[in-house]
Amino acid sequence: MKKVLLCAAVLSLAACKSTDIRNITSSVSDIASIGSATTTNTTTTSPGYEHNPVQYSNESEDISVHRTGKTSKDYGVIRSITAEKNPNGMTMVRFVAFHLDSGAALESNQYLYSMDENGWMNKKSILTLDTRTKMLNSGQYYLKAKAKSGDFYTTGMVQLASGVTNVVTIDLQ
């Protein structure tokens, strides 16, 4: 194939101007590079094109909201944390949960694991049911929330302010 391309290039160069010669040689080199593309087990590569073979994964992670420990990545979205005054001046938390795709309201249980200043997680969780308000200490917590219907979760870090009711809006995935 290379000999045929070389012969075609030589014959076409016979009565051409220098600009024509440059155009022909660049065309021939482009054709030659396409012909010399290599094939591997997962992808076909040619100059100027790259393809990452691993794009999709069917692996999943078992999320246990009852067990201490962080998930490999954060699931769902912790949308916002707003502070509302409460009559007692105590630190409290209330969760409002929605489905990530549809935006529909969901009932969920939340498990909060307190974190100390060194990043260590407490083994005992604080359970909050549905949208009920729960009294607790301010500070940083790791959140694991699970919908009551279906396998929808939200995980991630939450910082609760002192002396107010922290209303945490989450989207379960």
PDB file of C-alpha atoms in Angstrom:
ATOM      1  CA  MET A   1       0.000   0.000   0.000  1.00  0.00           C
ATOM      2  CA  LYS A   2       2.836   2.368   0.838  1.00  0.00           C
ATOM      3  CA  LYS A   3       4.463   1.733  -2.562  1.00  0.00           C
ATOM      4  CA  VAL A   4       1.224   2.556  -4.366  1.00  0.00           C
ATOM      5  CA  LEU A   5       0.859   5.803  -2.422  1.00  0.00           C
ATOM      6  CA  LEU A   6       4.479   6.721  -3.096  1.00  0.00           C
ATOM      7  CA  CYS A   7       4.098   6.078  -6.834  1.00  0.00           C
ATOM      8  CA  ALA A   8       0.897   8.162  -6.949  1.00  0.00           C
ATOM      9  CA  ALA A   9       2.660  10.989  -5.152  1.00  0.00           C
ATOM     10  CA  VAL A  10       5.662  10.916  -7.494  1.00  0.00           C
ATOM     11  CA  LEU A  11       3.480  10.863 -10.623  1.00  0.00           C
ATOM     12  CA  SER A  12       1.306  13.688  -9.381  1.00  0.00           C
ATOM     13  CA  LEU A  13       4.314  15.854  -8.621  1.00  0.00           C
ATOM     14  CA  ALA A  14       5.563  15.654 -12.212  1.00  0.00           C
ATOM     15  CA  ALA A  15       4.256  18.992 -13.607  1.00  0.00           C
ATOM     16  CA  CYS A  16       3.054  20.910 -10.534  1.00  0.00           C
ATOM     17  CA  LYS A  17       3.883  24.201  -8.895  1.00  0.00           C
ATOM     18  CA  SER A  18       5.403  24.255  -5.394  1.00  0.00           C
ATOM     19  CA  THR A  19       2.047  25.049  -3.709  1.00  0.00           C
ATOM     20  CA  ASP A  20       0.437  22.125  -5.499  1.00  0.00           C
ATOM     21  CA  ILE A  21       3.286  19.893  -4.340  1.00  0.00           C
ATOM     22  CA  ARG A  22       2.730  20.914  -0.706  1.00  0.00           C
ATOM     23  CA  ASN A  23      -1.020  20.212  -0.947  1.00  0.00           C
ATOM     24  CA  ILE A  24      -0.448  16.823  -2.542  1.00  0.00           C
ATOM     25  CA  THR A  25       2.196  15.758  -0.015  1.00  0.00           C
ATOM     26  CA  SER A  26      -0.003  16.733   2.925  1.00  0.00           C
ATOM     27  CA  SER A  27      -2.916  14.785   1.388  1.00  0.00           C
ATOM     28  CA  VAL A  28      -0.709  11.749   0.816  1.00  0.00           C
ATOM     29  CA  SER A  29       0.612  11.888   4.385  1.00  0.00           C
ATOM     30  CA  ASP A  30      -2.963  12.111   5.723  1.00  0.00           C
ATOM     31  CA  ILE A  31      -3.969   9.088   3.644  1.00  0.00           C
ATOM     32  CA  ALA A  32      -0.886   7.173   4.781  1.00  0.00           C
ATOM     33  CA  SER A  33      -1.593   7.903   8.446  1.00  0.00           C
ATOM     34  CA  ILE A  34      -5.166   6.621   8.098  1.00  0.00           C
ATOM     35  CA  GLY A  35      -3.878   3.421   6.555  1.00  0.00           C
ATOM     36  CA  SER A  36      -1.354   2.940   9.345  1.00  0.00           C
ATOM     37  CA  ALA A  37      -3.869   3.151  12.203  1.00  0.00           C
ATOM     38  CA  THR A  38      -3.255   0.419  14.755  1.00  0.00           C
ATOM     39  CA  THR A  39      -5.844  -1.820  16.311  1.00  0.00           C
ATOM     40  CA  THR A  40      -5.641  -2.904  19.952  1.00  0.00           C
ATOM     41  CA  ASN A  41      -7.912  -5.094  22.053  1.00  0.00           C
ATOM     42  CA  THR A  42     -10.142  -2.232  23.178  1.00  0.00           C
ATOM     43  CA  THR A  43      -9.770   0.692  20.821  1.00  0.00           C
ATOM     44  CA  THR A  44      -8.679   1.694  17.343  1.00  0.00           C
ATOM     45  CA  THR A  45      -6.234   4.561  17.455  1.00  0.00           C
ATOM     46  CA  SER A  46      -5.179   6.934  14.753  1.00  0.00           C
ATOM     47  CA  PRO A  47      -3.270  10.183  14.996  1.00  0.00           C
ATOM     48  CA  GLY A  48      -5.230  12.944  16.703  1.00  0.00           C
ATOM     49  CA  TYR A  49      -7.936  10.688  18.165  1.00  0.00           C
ATOM     50  CA  GLU A  50      -7.938   9.217  21.636  1.00  0.00           C
ATOM     51  CA  HIS A  51     -10.612   7.134  23.313  1.00  0.00           C
ATOM     52  CA  ASN A  52     -10.666   6.080  26.939  1.00  0.00           C
ATOM     53  CA  PRO A  53     -11.934   2.494  26.966  1.00  0.00           C
ATOM     54  CA  VAL A  54     -13.500   2.661  30.461  1.00  0.00           C
ATOM     55  CA  GLN A  55     -16.437   5.046  30.304  1.00  0.00           C
ATOM     56  CA  TYR A  56     -19.193   3.185  32.069  1.00  0.00           C
ATOM     57  CA  SER A  57     -19.403   1.064  35.171  1.00  0.00           C
ATOM     58  CA  ASN A  58     -22.068  -1.247  36.454  1.00  0.00           C
ATOM     59  CA  GLU A  59     -20.498  -1.463  39.910  1.00  0.00           C
ATOM     60  CA  SER A  60     -22.522  -0.222  42.840  1.00  0.00           C
ATOM     61  CA  GLU A  61     -21.809   0.480  46.474  1.00  0.00           C
ATOM     62  CA  ASP A  62     -23.777  -0.960  49.345  1.00  0.00           C
ATOM     63  CA  ILE A  63     -24.709   1.980  51.537  1.00  0.00           C
ATOM     64  CA  SER A  64     -25.430   1.071  55.125  1.00  0.00           C
ATOM     65  CA  VAL A  65     -26.858   4.059  56.951  1.00  0.00           C
ATOM     66  CA  HIS A  66     -26.649   2.152  60.255  1.00  0.00           C
ATOM     67  CA  ARG A  67     -22.895   1.508  60.107  1.00  0.00           C
ATOM     68  CA  THR A  68     -20.200   4.060  60.879  1.00  0.00           C
ATOM     69  CA  GLY A  69     -18.045   5.038  57.926  1.00  0.00           C
ATOM     70  CA  LYS A  70     -18.021   7.256  54.894  1.00  0.00           C
ATOM     71  CA  THR A  71     -19.077   6.158  51.438  1.00  0.00           C
ATOM     72  CA  SER A  72     -16.513   6.099  48.619  1.00  0.00           C
ATOM     73  CA  LYS A  73     -18.166   9.175  47.098  1.00  0.00           C
ATOM     74  CA  ASP A  74     -20.970  11.526  48.080  1.00  0.00           C
ATOM     75  CA  TYR A  75     -24.442  10.539  46.898  1.00  0.00           C
ATOM     76  CA  GLY A  76     -27.350  12.885  46.310  1.00  0.00           C
ATOM     77  CA  VAL A  77     -27.087  16.600  47.014  1.00  0.00           C
ATOM     78  CA  ILE A  78     -27.096  18.621  50.214  1.00  0.00           C
ATOM     79  CA  ARG A  79     -28.827  21.601  48.654  1.00  0.00           C
ATOM     80  CA  SER A  80     -28.938  24.149  51.438  1.00  0.00           C
ATOM     81  CA  ILE A  81     -28.739  24.693  55.163  1.00  0.00           C
ATOM     82  CA  THR A  82     -30.797  27.612  56.437  1.00  0.00           C
ATOM     83  CA  ALA A  83     -31.025  28.847  60.011  1.00  0.00           C
ATOM     84  CA  GLU A  84     -34.336  29.595  61.713  1.00  0.00           C
ATOM     85  CA  LYS A  85     -34.655  31.154  65.158  1.00  0.00           C
ATOM     86  CA  ASN A  86     -36.229  28.924  67.753  1.00  0.00           C
ATOM     87  CA  PRO A  87     -37.791  30.029  71.063  1.00  0.00           C
ATOM     88  CA  ASN A  88     -35.354  28.044  73.237  1.00  0.00           C
ATOM     89  CA  GLY A  89     -32.137  29.204  71.549  1.00  0.00           C
ATOM     90  CA  MET A  90     -31.056  25.559  71.305  1.00  0.00           C
ATOM     91  CA  THR A  91     -29.246  23.933  68.408  1.00  0.00           C
ATOM     92  CA  MET A  92     -31.703  21.838  66.440  1.00  0.00           C
ATOM     93  CA  VAL A  93     -31.897  20.196  63.013  1.00  0.00           C
ATOM     94  CA  ARG A  94     -34.756  19.409  60.639  1.00  0.00           C
ATOM     95  CA  PHE A  95     -34.494  17.772  57.211  1.00  0.00           C
ATOM     96  CA  VAL A  96     -36.556  18.364  54.076  1.00  0.00           C
ATOM     97  CA  ALA A  97     -36.004  15.665  51.437  1.00  0.00           C
ATOM     98  CA  PHE A  98     -36.712  15.534  47.708  1.00  0.00           C
ATOM     99  CA  HIS A  99     -36.051  13.051  44.913  1.00  0.00           C
ATOM    100  CA  LEU A 100     -33.061  14.197  42.827  1.00  0.00           C
ATOM    101  CA  ASP A 101     -34.533  13.387  39.398  1.00  0.00           C
ATOM    102  CA  SER A 102     -38.189  14.314  39.785  1.00  0.00           C
ATOM    103  CA  GLY A 103     -38.093  16.857  42.608  1.00  0.00           C
ATOM    104  CA  ALA A 104     -40.913  15.038  44.405  1.00  0.00           C
ATOM    105  CA  ALA A 105     -40.996  15.251  48.199  1.00  0.00           C
ATOM    106  CA  LEU A 106     -39.794  12.082  49.942  1.00  0.00           C
ATOM    107  CA  GLU A 107     -39.969  10.777  53.464  1.00  0.00           C
ATOM    108  CA  SER A 108     -36.552   9.788  54.742  1.00  0.00           C
ATOM    109  CA  ASN A 109     -34.592   8.932  57.849  1.00  0.00           C
ATOM    110  CA  GLN A 110     -31.299  10.675  58.469  1.00  0.00           C
ATOM    111  CA  TYR A 111     -28.335   9.379  60.432  1.00  0.00           C
ATOM    112  CA  LEU A 112     -25.847  11.989  61.637  1.00  0.00           C
ATOM    113  CA  TYR A 113     -22.366  10.939  62.789  1.00  0.00           C
ATOM    114  CA  SER A 114     -20.552  13.656  64.717  1.00  0.00           C
ATOM    115  CA  MET A 115     -16.986  14.469  63.672  1.00  0.00           C
ATOM    116  CA  ASP A 116     -14.335  15.661  66.102  1.00  0.00           C
ATOM    117  CA  GLU A 117     -11.714  18.324  65.362  1.00  0.00           C
ATOM    118  CA  ASN A 118      -9.290  15.655  64.087  1.00  0.00           C
ATOM    119  CA  GLY A 119     -11.791  14.264  61.579  1.00  0.00           C
ATOM    120  CA  TRP A 120     -12.664  11.128  63.551  1.00  0.00           C
ATOM    121  CA  MET A 121     -16.245   9.924  63.263  1.00  0.00           C
ATOM    122  CA  ASN A 122     -18.291   8.960  66.322  1.00  0.00           C
ATOM    123  CA  LYS A 123     -19.484   5.335  66.167  1.00  0.00           C
ATOM    124  CA  LYS A 124     -22.932   6.182  67.507  1.00  0.00           C
ATOM    125  CA  SER A 125     -25.329   7.944  65.151  1.00  0.00           C
ATOM    126  CA  ILE A 126     -28.057  10.470  65.873  1.00  0.00           C
ATOM    127  CA  LEU A 127     -31.280   9.420  64.149  1.00  0.00           C
ATOM    128  CA  THR A 128     -33.754  11.991  62.846  1.00  0.00           C
ATOM    129  CA  LEU A 129     -37.056  10.725  61.480  1.00  0.00           C
ATOM    130  CA  ASP A 130     -38.840  12.381  58.546  1.00  0.00           C
ATOM    131  CA  THR A 131     -39.127  16.148  59.035  1.00  0.00           C
ATOM    132  CA  ARG A 132     -39.183  16.055  62.831  1.00  0.00           C
ATOM    133  CA  THR A 133     -36.924  18.517  64.614  1.00  0.00           C
ATOM    134  CA  LYS A 134     -34.114  17.000  66.669  1.00  0.00           C
ATOM    135  CA  MET A 135     -32.068  18.733  69.375  1.00  0.00           C
ATOM    136  CA  LEU A 136     -28.314  18.158  69.224  1.00  0.00           C
ATOM    137  CA  ASN A 137     -24.929  19.888  69.525  1.00  0.00           C
ATOM    138  CA  SER A 138     -23.629  22.209  66.844  1.00  0.00           C
ATOM    139  CA  GLY A 139     -20.628  21.232  64.767  1.00  0.00           C
ATOM    140  CA  GLN A 140     -19.644  19.079  61.852  1.00  0.00           C
ATOM    141  CA  TYR A 141     -21.505  15.857  61.034  1.00  0.00           C
ATOM    142  CA  TYR A 142     -21.369  13.179  58.370  1.00  0.00           C
ATOM    143  CA  LEU A 143     -24.875  12.644  56.990  1.00  0.00           C
ATOM    144  CA  LYS A 144     -26.327   9.397  55.677  1.00  0.00           C
ATOM    145  CA  ALA A 145     -29.956   9.714  54.604  1.00  0.00           C
ATOM    146  CA  LYS A 146     -32.168   6.966  53.163  1.00  0.00           C
ATOM    147  CA  ALA A 147     -35.631   7.303  51.656  1.00  0.00           C
ATOM    148  CA  LYS A 148     -38.389   5.268  53.273  1.00  0.00           C
ATOM    149  CA  SER A 149     -39.561   4.109  49.851  1.00  0.00           C
ATOM    150  CA  GLY A 150     -36.927   2.916  47.409  1.00  0.00           C
ATOM    151  CA  ASP A 151     -33.149   2.879  47.502  1.00  0.00           C
ATOM    152  CA  PHE A 152     -32.424   6.586  47.397  1.00  0.00           C
ATOM    153  CA  TYR A 153     -29.563   8.066  49.428  1.00  0.00           C
ATOM    154  CA  THR A 154     -27.759  11.263  50.298  1.00  0.00           C
ATOM    155  CA  THR A 155     -24.346  11.279  51.947  1.00  0.00           C
ATOM    156  CA  GLY A 156     -21.925  14.074  52.775  1.00  0.00           C
ATOM    157  CA  MET A 157     -20.648  16.540  55.349  1.00  0.00           C
ATOM    158  CA  VAL A 158     -22.972  18.985  57.137  1.00  0.00           C
ATOM    159  CA  GLN A 159     -21.976  21.934  59.347  1.00  0.00           C
ATOM    160  CA  LEU A 160     -24.688  22.834  61.884  1.00  0.00           C
ATOM    161  CA  ALA A 161     -24.814  26.335  63.367  1.00  0.00           C
ATOM    162  CA  SER A 162     -25.231  26.906  67.103  1.00  0.00           C
ATOM    163  CA  GLY A 163     -28.404  28.171  68.803  1.00  0.00           C
ATOM    164  CA  VAL A 164     -30.746  27.944  65.807  1.00  0.00           C
ATOM    165  CA  THR A 165     -32.866  25.372  64.005  1.00  0.00           C
ATOM    166  CA  ASN A 166     -30.798  24.214  61.017  1.00  0.00           C
ATOM    167  CA  VAL A 167     -33.146  23.326  58.155  1.00  0.00           C
ATOM    168  CA  VAL A 168     -31.225  21.032  55.784  1.00  0.00           C
ATOM    169  CA  THR A 169     -32.669  20.506  52.306  1.00  0.00           C
ATOM    170  CA  ILE A 170     -31.417  17.348  50.604  1.00  0.00           C
ATOM    171  CA  ASP A 171     -31.948  15.605  47.265  1.00  0.00           C
ATOM    172  CA  LEU A 172     -31.873  11.816  47.459  1.00  0.00           C
ATOM    173  CA  GLN A 173     -30.260   9.928  44.598  1.00  0.00           C
TER     174      GLN A 173
END
